[in-house]
Structure formats: structure tokens, C-alpha cells
Tab-separated table of C-alpha atoms and ligand atoms in Angstrom:
chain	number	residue	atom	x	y	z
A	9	UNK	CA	60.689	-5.766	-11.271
A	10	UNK	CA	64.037	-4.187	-12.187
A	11	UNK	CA	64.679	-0.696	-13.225
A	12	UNK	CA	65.660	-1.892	-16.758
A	13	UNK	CA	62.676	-3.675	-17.499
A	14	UNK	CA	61.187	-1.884	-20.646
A	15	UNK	CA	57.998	0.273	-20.566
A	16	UNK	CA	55.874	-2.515	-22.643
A	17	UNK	CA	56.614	-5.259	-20.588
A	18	UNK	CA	56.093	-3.378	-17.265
A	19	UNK	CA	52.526	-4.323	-17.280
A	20	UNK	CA	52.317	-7.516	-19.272
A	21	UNK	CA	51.183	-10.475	-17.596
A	22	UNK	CA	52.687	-13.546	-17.928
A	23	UNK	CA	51.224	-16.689	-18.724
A	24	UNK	CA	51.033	-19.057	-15.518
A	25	UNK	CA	51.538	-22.842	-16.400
A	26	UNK	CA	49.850	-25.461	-14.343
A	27	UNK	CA	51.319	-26.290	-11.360
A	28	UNK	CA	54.294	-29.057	-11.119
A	29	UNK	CA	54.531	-30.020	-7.891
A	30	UNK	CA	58.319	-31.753	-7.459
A	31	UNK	CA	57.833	-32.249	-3.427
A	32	UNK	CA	54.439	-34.148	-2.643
A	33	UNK	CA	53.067	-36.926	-4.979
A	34	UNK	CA	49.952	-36.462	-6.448
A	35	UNK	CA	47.526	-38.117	-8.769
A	36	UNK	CA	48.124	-35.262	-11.880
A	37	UNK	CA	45.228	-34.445	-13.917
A	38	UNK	CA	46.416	-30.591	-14.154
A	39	UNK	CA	48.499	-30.525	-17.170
A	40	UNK	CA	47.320	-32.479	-20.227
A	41	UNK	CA	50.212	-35.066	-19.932
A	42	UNK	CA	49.668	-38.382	-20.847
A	43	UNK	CA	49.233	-40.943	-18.125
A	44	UNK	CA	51.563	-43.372	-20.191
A	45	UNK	CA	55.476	-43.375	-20.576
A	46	UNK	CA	57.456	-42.982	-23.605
A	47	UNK	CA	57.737	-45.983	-26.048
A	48	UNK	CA	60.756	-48.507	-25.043
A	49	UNK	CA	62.015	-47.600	-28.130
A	50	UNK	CA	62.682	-43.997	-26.774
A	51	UNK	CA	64.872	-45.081	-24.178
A	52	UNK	CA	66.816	-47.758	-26.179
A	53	UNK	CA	67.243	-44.714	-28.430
A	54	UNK	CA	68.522	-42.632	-26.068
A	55	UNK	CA	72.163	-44.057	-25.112
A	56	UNK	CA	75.407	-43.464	-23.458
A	57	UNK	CA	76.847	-42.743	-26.709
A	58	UNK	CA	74.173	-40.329	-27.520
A	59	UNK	CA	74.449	-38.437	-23.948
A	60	UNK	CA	77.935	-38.311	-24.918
A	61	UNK	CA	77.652	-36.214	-28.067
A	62	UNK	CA	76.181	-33.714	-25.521
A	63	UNK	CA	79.188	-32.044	-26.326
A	64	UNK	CA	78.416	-31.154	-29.630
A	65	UNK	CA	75.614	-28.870	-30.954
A	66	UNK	CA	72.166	-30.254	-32.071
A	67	UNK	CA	71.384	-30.461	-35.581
A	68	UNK	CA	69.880	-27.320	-36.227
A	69	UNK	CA	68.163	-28.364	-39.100
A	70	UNK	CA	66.183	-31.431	-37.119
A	71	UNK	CA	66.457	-33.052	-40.744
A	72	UNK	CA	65.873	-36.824	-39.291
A	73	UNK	CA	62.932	-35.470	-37.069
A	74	UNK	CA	61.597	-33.451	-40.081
A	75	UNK	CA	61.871	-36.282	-42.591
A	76	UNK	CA	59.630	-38.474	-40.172
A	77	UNK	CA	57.143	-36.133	-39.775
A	78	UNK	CA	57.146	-35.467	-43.138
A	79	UNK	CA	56.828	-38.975	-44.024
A	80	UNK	CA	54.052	-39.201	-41.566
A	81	UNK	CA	51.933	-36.413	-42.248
A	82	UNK	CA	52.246	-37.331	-46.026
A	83	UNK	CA	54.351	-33.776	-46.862
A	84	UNK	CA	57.518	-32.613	-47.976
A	85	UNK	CA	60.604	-31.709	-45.675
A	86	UNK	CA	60.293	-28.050	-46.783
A	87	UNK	CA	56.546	-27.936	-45.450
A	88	UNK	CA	57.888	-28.624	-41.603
A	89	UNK	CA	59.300	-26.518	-38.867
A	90	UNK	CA	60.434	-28.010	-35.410
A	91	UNK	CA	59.939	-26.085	-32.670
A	92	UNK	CA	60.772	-26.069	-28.784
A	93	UNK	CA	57.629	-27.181	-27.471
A	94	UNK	CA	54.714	-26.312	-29.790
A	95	UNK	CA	54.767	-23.028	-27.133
A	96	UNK	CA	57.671	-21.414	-29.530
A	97	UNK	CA	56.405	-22.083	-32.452
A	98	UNK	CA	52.699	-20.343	-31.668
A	99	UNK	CA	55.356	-17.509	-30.863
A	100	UNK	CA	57.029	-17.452	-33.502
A	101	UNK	CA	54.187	-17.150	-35.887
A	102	UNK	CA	53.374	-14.003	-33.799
A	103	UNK	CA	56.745	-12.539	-33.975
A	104	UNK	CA	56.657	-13.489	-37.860
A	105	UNK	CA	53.224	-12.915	-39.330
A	106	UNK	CA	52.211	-9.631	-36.654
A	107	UNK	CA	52.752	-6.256	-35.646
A	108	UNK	CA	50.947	-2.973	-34.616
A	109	UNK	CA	48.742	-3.317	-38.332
A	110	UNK	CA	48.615	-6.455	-38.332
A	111	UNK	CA	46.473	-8.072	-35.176
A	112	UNK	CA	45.395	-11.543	-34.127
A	113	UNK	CA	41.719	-13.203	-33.109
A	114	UNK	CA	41.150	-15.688	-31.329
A	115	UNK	CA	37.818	-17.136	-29.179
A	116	UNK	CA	37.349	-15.409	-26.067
A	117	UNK	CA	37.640	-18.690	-24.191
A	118	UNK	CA	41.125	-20.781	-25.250
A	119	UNK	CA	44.534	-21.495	-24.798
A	120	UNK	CA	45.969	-18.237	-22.530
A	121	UNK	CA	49.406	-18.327	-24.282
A	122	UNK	CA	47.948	-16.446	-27.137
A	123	UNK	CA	46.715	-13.354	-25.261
A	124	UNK	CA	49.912	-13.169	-23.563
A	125	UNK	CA	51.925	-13.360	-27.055
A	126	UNK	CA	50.162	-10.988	-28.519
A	127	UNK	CA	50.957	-8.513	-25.603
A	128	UNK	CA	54.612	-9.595	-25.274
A	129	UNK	CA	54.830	-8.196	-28.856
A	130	UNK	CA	52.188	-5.530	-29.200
A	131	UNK	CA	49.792	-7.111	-31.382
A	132	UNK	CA	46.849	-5.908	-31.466
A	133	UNK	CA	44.217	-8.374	-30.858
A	134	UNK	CA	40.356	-9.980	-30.848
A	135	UNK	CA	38.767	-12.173	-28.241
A	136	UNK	CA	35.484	-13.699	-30.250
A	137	UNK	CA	33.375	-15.104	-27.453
A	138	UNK	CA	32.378	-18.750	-28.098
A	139	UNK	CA	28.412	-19.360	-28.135
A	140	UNK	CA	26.624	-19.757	-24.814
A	141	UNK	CA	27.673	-23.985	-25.350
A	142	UNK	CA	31.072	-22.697	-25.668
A	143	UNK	CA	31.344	-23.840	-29.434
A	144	UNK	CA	33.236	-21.904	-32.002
A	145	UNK	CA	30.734	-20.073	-34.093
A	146	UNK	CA	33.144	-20.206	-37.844
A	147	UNK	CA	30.675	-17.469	-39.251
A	148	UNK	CA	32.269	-15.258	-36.725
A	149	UNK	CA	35.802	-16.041	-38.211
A	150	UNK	CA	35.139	-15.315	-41.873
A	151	UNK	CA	36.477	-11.890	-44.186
A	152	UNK	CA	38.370	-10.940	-40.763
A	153	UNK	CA	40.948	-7.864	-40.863
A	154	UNK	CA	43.265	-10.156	-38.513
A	155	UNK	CA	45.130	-13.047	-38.544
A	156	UNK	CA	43.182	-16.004	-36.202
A	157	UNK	CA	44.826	-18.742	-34.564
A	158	UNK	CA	42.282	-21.535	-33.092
A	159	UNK	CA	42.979	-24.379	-30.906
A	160	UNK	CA	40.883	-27.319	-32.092
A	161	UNK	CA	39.950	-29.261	-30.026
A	162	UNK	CA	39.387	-25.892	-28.234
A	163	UNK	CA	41.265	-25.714	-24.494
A	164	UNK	CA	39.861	-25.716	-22.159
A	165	UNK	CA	36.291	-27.243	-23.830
A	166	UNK	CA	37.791	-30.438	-26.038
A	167	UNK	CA	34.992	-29.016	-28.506
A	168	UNK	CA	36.305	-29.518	-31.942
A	169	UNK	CA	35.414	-27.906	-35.110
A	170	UNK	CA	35.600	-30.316	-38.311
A	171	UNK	CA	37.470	-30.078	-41.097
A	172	UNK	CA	34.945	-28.966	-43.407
A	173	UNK	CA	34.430	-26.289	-41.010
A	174	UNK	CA	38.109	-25.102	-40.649
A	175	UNK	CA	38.163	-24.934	-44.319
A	176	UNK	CA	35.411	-22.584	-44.978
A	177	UNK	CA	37.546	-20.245	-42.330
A	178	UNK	CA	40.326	-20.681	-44.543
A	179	UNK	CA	38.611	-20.277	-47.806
A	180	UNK	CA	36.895	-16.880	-46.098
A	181	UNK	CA	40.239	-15.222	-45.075
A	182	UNK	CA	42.993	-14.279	-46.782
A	183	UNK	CA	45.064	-13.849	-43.821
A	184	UNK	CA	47.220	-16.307	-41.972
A	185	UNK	CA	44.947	-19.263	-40.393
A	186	UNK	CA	47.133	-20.721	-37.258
A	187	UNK	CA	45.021	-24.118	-36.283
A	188	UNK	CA	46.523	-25.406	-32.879
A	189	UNK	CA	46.248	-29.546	-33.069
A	190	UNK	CA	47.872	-29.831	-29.596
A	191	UNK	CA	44.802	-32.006	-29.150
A	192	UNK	CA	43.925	-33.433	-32.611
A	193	UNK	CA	45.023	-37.306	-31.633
A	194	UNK	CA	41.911	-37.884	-29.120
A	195	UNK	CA	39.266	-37.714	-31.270
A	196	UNK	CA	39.904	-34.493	-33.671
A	197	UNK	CA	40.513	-34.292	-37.612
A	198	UNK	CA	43.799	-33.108	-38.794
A	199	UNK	CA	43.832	-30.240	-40.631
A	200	UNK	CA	47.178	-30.964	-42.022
A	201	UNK	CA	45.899	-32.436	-45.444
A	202	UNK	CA	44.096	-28.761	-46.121
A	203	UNK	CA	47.949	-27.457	-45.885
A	204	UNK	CA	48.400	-29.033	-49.702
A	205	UNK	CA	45.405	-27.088	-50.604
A	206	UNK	CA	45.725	-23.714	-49.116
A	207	UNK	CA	48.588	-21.061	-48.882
A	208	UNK	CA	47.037	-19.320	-46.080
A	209	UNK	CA	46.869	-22.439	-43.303
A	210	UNK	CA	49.346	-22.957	-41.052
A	211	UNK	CA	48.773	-26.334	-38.508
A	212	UNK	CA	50.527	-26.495	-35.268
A	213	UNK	CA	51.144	-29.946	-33.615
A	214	UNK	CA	53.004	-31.186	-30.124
A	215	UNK	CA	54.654	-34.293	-29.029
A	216	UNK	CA	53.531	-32.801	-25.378
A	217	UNK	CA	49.518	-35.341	-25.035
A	218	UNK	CA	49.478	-37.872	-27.255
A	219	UNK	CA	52.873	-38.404	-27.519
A	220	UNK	CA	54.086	-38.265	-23.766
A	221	UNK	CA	57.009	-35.925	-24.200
A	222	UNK	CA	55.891	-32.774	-23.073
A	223	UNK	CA	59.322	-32.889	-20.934
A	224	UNK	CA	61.556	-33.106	-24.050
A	225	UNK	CA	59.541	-29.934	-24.947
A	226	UNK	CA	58.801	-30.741	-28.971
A	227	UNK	CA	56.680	-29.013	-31.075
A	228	UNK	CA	55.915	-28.630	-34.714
A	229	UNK	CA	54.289	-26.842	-37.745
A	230	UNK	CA	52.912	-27.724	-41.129
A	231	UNK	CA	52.609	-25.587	-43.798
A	232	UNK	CA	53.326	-24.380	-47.651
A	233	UNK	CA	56.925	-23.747	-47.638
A	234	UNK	CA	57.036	-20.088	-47.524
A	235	UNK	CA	55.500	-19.588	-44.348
A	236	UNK	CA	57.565	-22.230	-43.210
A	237	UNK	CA	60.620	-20.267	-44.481
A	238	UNK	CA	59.338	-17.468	-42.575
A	239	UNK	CA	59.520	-19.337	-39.752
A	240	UNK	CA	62.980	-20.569	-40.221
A	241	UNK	CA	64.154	-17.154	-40.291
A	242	UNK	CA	62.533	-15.967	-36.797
A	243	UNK	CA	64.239	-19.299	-35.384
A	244	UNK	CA	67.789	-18.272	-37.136
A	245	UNK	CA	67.350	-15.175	-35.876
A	246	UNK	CA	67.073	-16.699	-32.381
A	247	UNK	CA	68.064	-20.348	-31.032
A	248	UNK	CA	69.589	-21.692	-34.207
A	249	UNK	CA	69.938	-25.158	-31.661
A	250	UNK	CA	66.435	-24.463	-30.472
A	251	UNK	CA	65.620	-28.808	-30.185
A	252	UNK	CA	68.508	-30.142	-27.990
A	253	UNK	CA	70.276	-33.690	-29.270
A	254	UNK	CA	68.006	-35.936	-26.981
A	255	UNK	CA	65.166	-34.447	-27.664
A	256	UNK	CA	65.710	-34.942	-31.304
A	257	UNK	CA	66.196	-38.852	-30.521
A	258	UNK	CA	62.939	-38.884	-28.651
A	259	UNK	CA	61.078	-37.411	-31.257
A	260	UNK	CA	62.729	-39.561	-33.923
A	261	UNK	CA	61.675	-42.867	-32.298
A	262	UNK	CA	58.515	-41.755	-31.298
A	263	UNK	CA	57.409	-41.066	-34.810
A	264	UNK	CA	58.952	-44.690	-35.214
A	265	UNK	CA	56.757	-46.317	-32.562
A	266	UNK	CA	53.776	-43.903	-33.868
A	267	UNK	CA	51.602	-47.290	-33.070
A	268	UNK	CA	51.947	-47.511	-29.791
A	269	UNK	CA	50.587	-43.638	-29.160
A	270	UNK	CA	48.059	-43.971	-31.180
A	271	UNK	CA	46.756	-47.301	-29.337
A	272	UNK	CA	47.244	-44.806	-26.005
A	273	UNK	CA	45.371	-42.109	-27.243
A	274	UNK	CA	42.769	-44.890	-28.045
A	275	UNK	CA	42.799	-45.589	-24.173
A	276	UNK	CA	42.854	-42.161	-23.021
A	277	UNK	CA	39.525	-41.728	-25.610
A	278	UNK	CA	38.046	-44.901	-23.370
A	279	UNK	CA	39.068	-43.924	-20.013
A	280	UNK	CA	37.456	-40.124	-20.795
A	281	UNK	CA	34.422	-41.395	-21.993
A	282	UNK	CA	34.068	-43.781	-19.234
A	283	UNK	CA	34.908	-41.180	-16.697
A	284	UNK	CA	32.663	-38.344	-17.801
A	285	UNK	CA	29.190	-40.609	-17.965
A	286	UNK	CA	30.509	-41.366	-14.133
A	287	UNK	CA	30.636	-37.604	-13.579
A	288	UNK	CA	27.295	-37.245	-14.888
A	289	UNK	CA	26.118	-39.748	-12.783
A	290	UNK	CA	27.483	-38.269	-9.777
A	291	UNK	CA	25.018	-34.845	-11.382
A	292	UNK	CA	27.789	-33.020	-13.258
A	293	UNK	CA	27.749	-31.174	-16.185
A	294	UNK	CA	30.260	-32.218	-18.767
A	295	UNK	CA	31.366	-30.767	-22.061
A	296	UNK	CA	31.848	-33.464	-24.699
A	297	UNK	CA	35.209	-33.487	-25.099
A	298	UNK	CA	37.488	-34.360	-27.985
A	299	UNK	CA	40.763	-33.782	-25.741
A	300	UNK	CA	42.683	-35.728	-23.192
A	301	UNK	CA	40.589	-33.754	-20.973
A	302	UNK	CA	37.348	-32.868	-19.347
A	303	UNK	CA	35.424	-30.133	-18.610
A	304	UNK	CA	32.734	-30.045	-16.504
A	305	UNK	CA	30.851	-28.528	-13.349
A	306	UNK	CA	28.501	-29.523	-10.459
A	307	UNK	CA	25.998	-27.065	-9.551
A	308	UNK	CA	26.132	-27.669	-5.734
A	309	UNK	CA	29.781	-27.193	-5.280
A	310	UNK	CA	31.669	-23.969	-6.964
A	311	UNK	CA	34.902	-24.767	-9.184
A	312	UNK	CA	37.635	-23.260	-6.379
A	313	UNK	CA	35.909	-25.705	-3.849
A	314	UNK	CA	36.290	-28.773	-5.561
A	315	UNK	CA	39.333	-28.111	-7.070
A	316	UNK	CA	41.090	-27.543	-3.604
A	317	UNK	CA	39.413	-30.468	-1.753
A	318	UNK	CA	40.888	-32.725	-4.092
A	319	UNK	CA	44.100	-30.929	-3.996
A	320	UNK	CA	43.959	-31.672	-0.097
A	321	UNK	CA	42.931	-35.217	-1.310
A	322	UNK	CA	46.013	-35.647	-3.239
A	323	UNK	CA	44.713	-34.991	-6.826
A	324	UNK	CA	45.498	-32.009	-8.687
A	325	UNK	CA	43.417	-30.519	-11.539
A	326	UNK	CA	42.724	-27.433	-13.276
A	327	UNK	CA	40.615	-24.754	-12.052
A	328	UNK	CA	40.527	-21.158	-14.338
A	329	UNK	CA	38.996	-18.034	-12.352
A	330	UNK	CA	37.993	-16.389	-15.630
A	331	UNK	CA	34.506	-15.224	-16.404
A	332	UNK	CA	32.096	-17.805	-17.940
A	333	UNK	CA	34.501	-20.698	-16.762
A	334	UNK	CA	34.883	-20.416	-13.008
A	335	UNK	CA	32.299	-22.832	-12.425
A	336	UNK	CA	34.473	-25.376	-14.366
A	337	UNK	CA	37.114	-27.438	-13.629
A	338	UNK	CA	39.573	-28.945	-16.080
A	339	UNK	CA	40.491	-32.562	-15.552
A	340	UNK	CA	43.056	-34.562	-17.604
A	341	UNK	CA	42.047	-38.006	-18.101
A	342	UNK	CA	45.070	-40.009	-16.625
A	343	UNK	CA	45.039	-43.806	-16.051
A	344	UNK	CA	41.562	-45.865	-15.607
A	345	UNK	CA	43.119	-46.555	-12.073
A	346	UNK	CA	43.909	-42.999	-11.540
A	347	UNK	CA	40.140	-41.710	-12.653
A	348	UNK	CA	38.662	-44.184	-11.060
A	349	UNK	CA	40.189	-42.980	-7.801
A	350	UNK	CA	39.294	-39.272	-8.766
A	351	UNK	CA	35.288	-40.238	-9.619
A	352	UNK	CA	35.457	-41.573	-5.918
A	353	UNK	CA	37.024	-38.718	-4.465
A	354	UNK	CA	34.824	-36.408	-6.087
A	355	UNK	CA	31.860	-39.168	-4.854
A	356	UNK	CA	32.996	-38.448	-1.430
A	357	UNK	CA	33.261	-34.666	-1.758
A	358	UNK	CA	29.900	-33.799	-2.800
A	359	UNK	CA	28.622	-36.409	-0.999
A	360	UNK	CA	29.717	-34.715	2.485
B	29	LIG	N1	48.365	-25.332	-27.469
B	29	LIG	C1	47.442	-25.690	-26.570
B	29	LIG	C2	46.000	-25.536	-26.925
B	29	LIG	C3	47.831	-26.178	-25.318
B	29	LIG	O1	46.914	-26.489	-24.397
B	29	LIG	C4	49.197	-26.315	-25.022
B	29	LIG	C5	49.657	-26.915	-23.709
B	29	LIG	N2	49.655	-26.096	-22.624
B	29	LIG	C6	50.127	-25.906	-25.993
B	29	LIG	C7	49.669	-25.443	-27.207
B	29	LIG	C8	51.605	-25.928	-25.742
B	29	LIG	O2	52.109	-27.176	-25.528
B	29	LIG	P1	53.654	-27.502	-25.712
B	29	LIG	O3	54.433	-26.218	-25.700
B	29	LIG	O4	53.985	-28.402	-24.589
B	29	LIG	O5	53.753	-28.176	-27.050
């Protein structure tokens, strides 16, 4: 730490992504990536001529991107905002909708990014602890003081609240509702038709799981146009050129291959649902999870065991020393090759 840095940020800690290991290769369940590459028509898409115009600025506007998604989501342009990973966008709304009056909630157990956002800017905030089965209790959510942002499917659970559900939060707040959908394409339901209905919704999407870009580092929002106008203005007021030119192509033609994702989330539903009866055959508990993960524990080994003797076997997963969720470990579902090698390894482990 410098000298310089400012008094609030002296003690703020920062969020710490999953590890990326770039010397050793291992099987990667640690992230939430998908197992499967980008569509063919990503990398047609993405051509000499096009890493050419490098040279040139992005267009700051995404309007080809935001048309697409528009188009796909059944919305207008003007009810769209492209961000830089859906990471920016999440803190954005904080930098936008929050301040020292004005705080955030959020369940005690979920994505860390939005404790650390609301320190970065000094937001005041609420941790609402799930129930004991780690579900989101919505009564807890309603006639709130704050705004709430909720990731559903809930990290790192995959326990999903329904639409219905999200809507009575909505319906019981006048405040901003933030619902995080990094997850929604394995088994969730959108709450991006409620935006129509509701001026106080705001939906937050990625192109980082089900759309296996989390390297081109593409996010998005859906909402009534003023609180995507709002947004607009933090970006301007930032990174004008926040989504780089090939990014923009990727996202473009993956909306345009949108079948082929959608038959891979499909998979990735199979291969979890395959994997986790295995894990409960091998005496795990598991979660049931509407993510491209799973989350589950073994009572005879502890979390930080298991997750570093299959690091030393080569496979890298998730493992959070937090309270309630140390026992746990987080595991992406990758291939059905890939799992099936972790379900042995795992075999082999407790079976010492
Ligand atoms: N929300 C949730 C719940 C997540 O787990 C993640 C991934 N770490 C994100 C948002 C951010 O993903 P990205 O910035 O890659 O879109």
C-alpha cells in the first residue's frame, strides 16, 4: 500500500477471483466457465479485417450487440445496457442507484462482488442470511429501506427463486430490484419479461456460463429505459469504449448462433445431474442446483481437504472459508469426460 492510497480504501478488501492457473494444466471446475468453445461462427466472425480495425475505437454505443439482445429478449434497444463483463455493470448500478442514504441487501450467502462494491463506494449495506437449506426466504426481502440485488440461481447454492417469487419482491419494494441471471440458462426463469411490467426491476445477464465468453468479458442489463439511461451516464462518465471491437463481434454472433448454447447448457444441465446423483452415491451432500455448478459436502472429509487433494490431483475447484459454507465445495460441471474423471478422483480420495 502506497502513501496516496485514500483513507476509505485503506481497509477495503478486495474481491479475490478464482484462481487461473496459466503454468500447469488442470481439469477446471473453479470458475463457472463453460466446458465448450465458442460457436464456429465466432471465429469466422472474428477476421483479419476485423483485428485490423483495432485501430479504431469500438462503437460505444454496442448498437448491433444491443439490437440482438433486444431482439432476443423480446425488448426495445433503449431497455439494454452493455457492460464489460456483467462485473461492471453490478458496479455500476451501485455507483448509480447508492450512496451513504441509500444502502443495498443482499443474502448473507452469495456472489462476494457485492459486499466488496458496496464498500468500494460506501454503501451502506444488509447481509439477510438464507434459511438453514440455504434458500432465499422472499418474505425477508419485502417493504425494505434498501435497494436488494439477488443472484438467482443464488452463487454459490444454484438454488433459484421463481418468477412468481421475484415478482412479489418487486411488487413489495419500491426501491431498485437488481436480479443477477449470471446463471438463469441452466435451469432458471428469466426475469426479463417482469422488466415490461415493473419500473423498479433491473435484470443483469453475462455471456461469461452459458455463453462461453467469459474471456471477451461481456455483460448486460435489462430494464425500463430510465434506469437504463442512468446507467449510460455512469458508463459516459467512465469508459465511453468500455466493450472492445472483438468483443462486440463475439457477442454479435453468439446471439446469432443462440442455438447452439442453448443445446450446451442442455448438456451442462445433463452432465450436473448425472454427476451429483454420483456424488451422492459416493455419501455426499448436494444442493440441487440450477447453475453450471454444484455444491455439496462429505461429512468424513472437511472442504479445505478435498479441495487440495484434488488440486494435487490435477483438478481445481472452489472451496469458500466463510462461515456456514466451509464444509462445501463448489464444483463447475465441465465435460461428461472431465466429471467423470473428478467423481473418480473424489472415489479415490475418500476412499483412502
Ligand atoms: N454474478 C454472479 C452471481 C457470478 O457468479 C459472476 C461470476 N463470477 C458474475 C456475476 C460476474 O461474471 P462476469 O463479470 O464474468 O459477467
Amino acid at each position: 500500500m502506497s502513501r496516496f492510497l485514500k483513507e476509505a480504501l485503506v481497509s477495503l478488501d478486495a474481491y479475490i477471483p478464482g484462481e487461473q492457473p496459466q503454468d500447469k494444466k488442470y481439469i477446471k471446475l473453479n470458475t463457472n466457465e463453460s466446458p465448450y468453445p465458442p460457436s464456429k461462427l465466432v471465429v469466422e466472425r472474428i477476421t483479419e479485417e476485423e483485428i485490423e480495425k483495432l485501430k479504431l475505437y469500438s462503437d460505444p454505443t454496442c448498437s448491433r450487440l444491443k439490437s440482438k439482445l433486444a431482439a432476443l429478449f423480446g425488448v426495445e434497444k433503449e431497455n439494454v445496457f452493455i457492460s464489460n463483463g456483467s462485473d461492471e455493470v453490478l458496479s455500476f448500478s451501485f455507483l448509480a442507484f447508492c450512496d451513504g442514504n441509500k444502502g443495498m441487501a443482499f443474502p448473507d450467502i452469495s456472489y462476494g462482488f457485492y459486499k466488496v462494491y458496496a464498500e468500494l463506494y460506501g454503501v451502506p449495506y444488509e447481509r439477510i442470511p438464507l434459511r438453514d437449506d440455504f434458500s432465499v426466504a422472499k418474505e425477508d426481502y419485502f417493504h425494505l429501506d434498501k435497494n436488494i440485488v439477488i443472484a438467482n440461481p443464488n452463487a454459490p447454492t444454484g438454488l433459484a427463486l421463481s418468477r412468481t417469487e421475484v415478482e412479489e419482491i418487486v411488487t413489495k419494494n419500491d426501491n431498485l430490484v437488481i436480479i443477477d441471471e449470471a446463471y438463469v440458462d441452466f435451469g432458471g426463469e428469466s426475469c426479463i419479461p417482469l422488466t415490461k411490467k415493473y419500473g423498479n426491476l433491473l435484470v443483469v445477464g453475462t455471456f461469461s456460463k452459458s455463453r462461453s465468453l467469459a474471456g471477451a468479458r461481456l455483460g448486460f442489463a435489462v430494464g425500463n429505459t430510465e434506469i437504463i439511461a442512468d446507467l449510460e451516464k455512469v458508463k459516459y462518465s467512465t469508459n465511453p469504449y468500455n466493450i472492445n471491437r472483438i468483443s462486440q463481434i463475439a457477442g454479435e454472433a453468439a446471439i446469432d448462433d443462440n442455438g447452439y448454447y442453448m443445446a450446451n447448457a442442455a448438456r451442462i444441465i445433463e452432465t450436473r445431474d448425472k454427476t451429483a446423483g454420483e456424488l451422492k452415491r459416493l455419501g455426499f451432500e448436494v444442493i440441487p442446483s440450477k447453475a453450471n455448478f454444484i455444491f455439496a459436502k462429505h461429512s468424513e472429509i472437511s472442504g479445505a481437504e478435498l479441495y487440495l487433494k484434488l488440486k494435487e490431483n490435477g483438478i481445481l475447484v472452489r472451496h469458500f472459508s466463510a462461515p456456514r459454507i466451509d464444509a462445501y465445495l463448489r464444483i463447475t460441471v465441465g465435460t461428461p469426460e472431465e466429471m467423470s474423471t473428478f467423481v473418480e478422483t473424489v472415489d479415490r480420495i475418500i476412499g483412502r
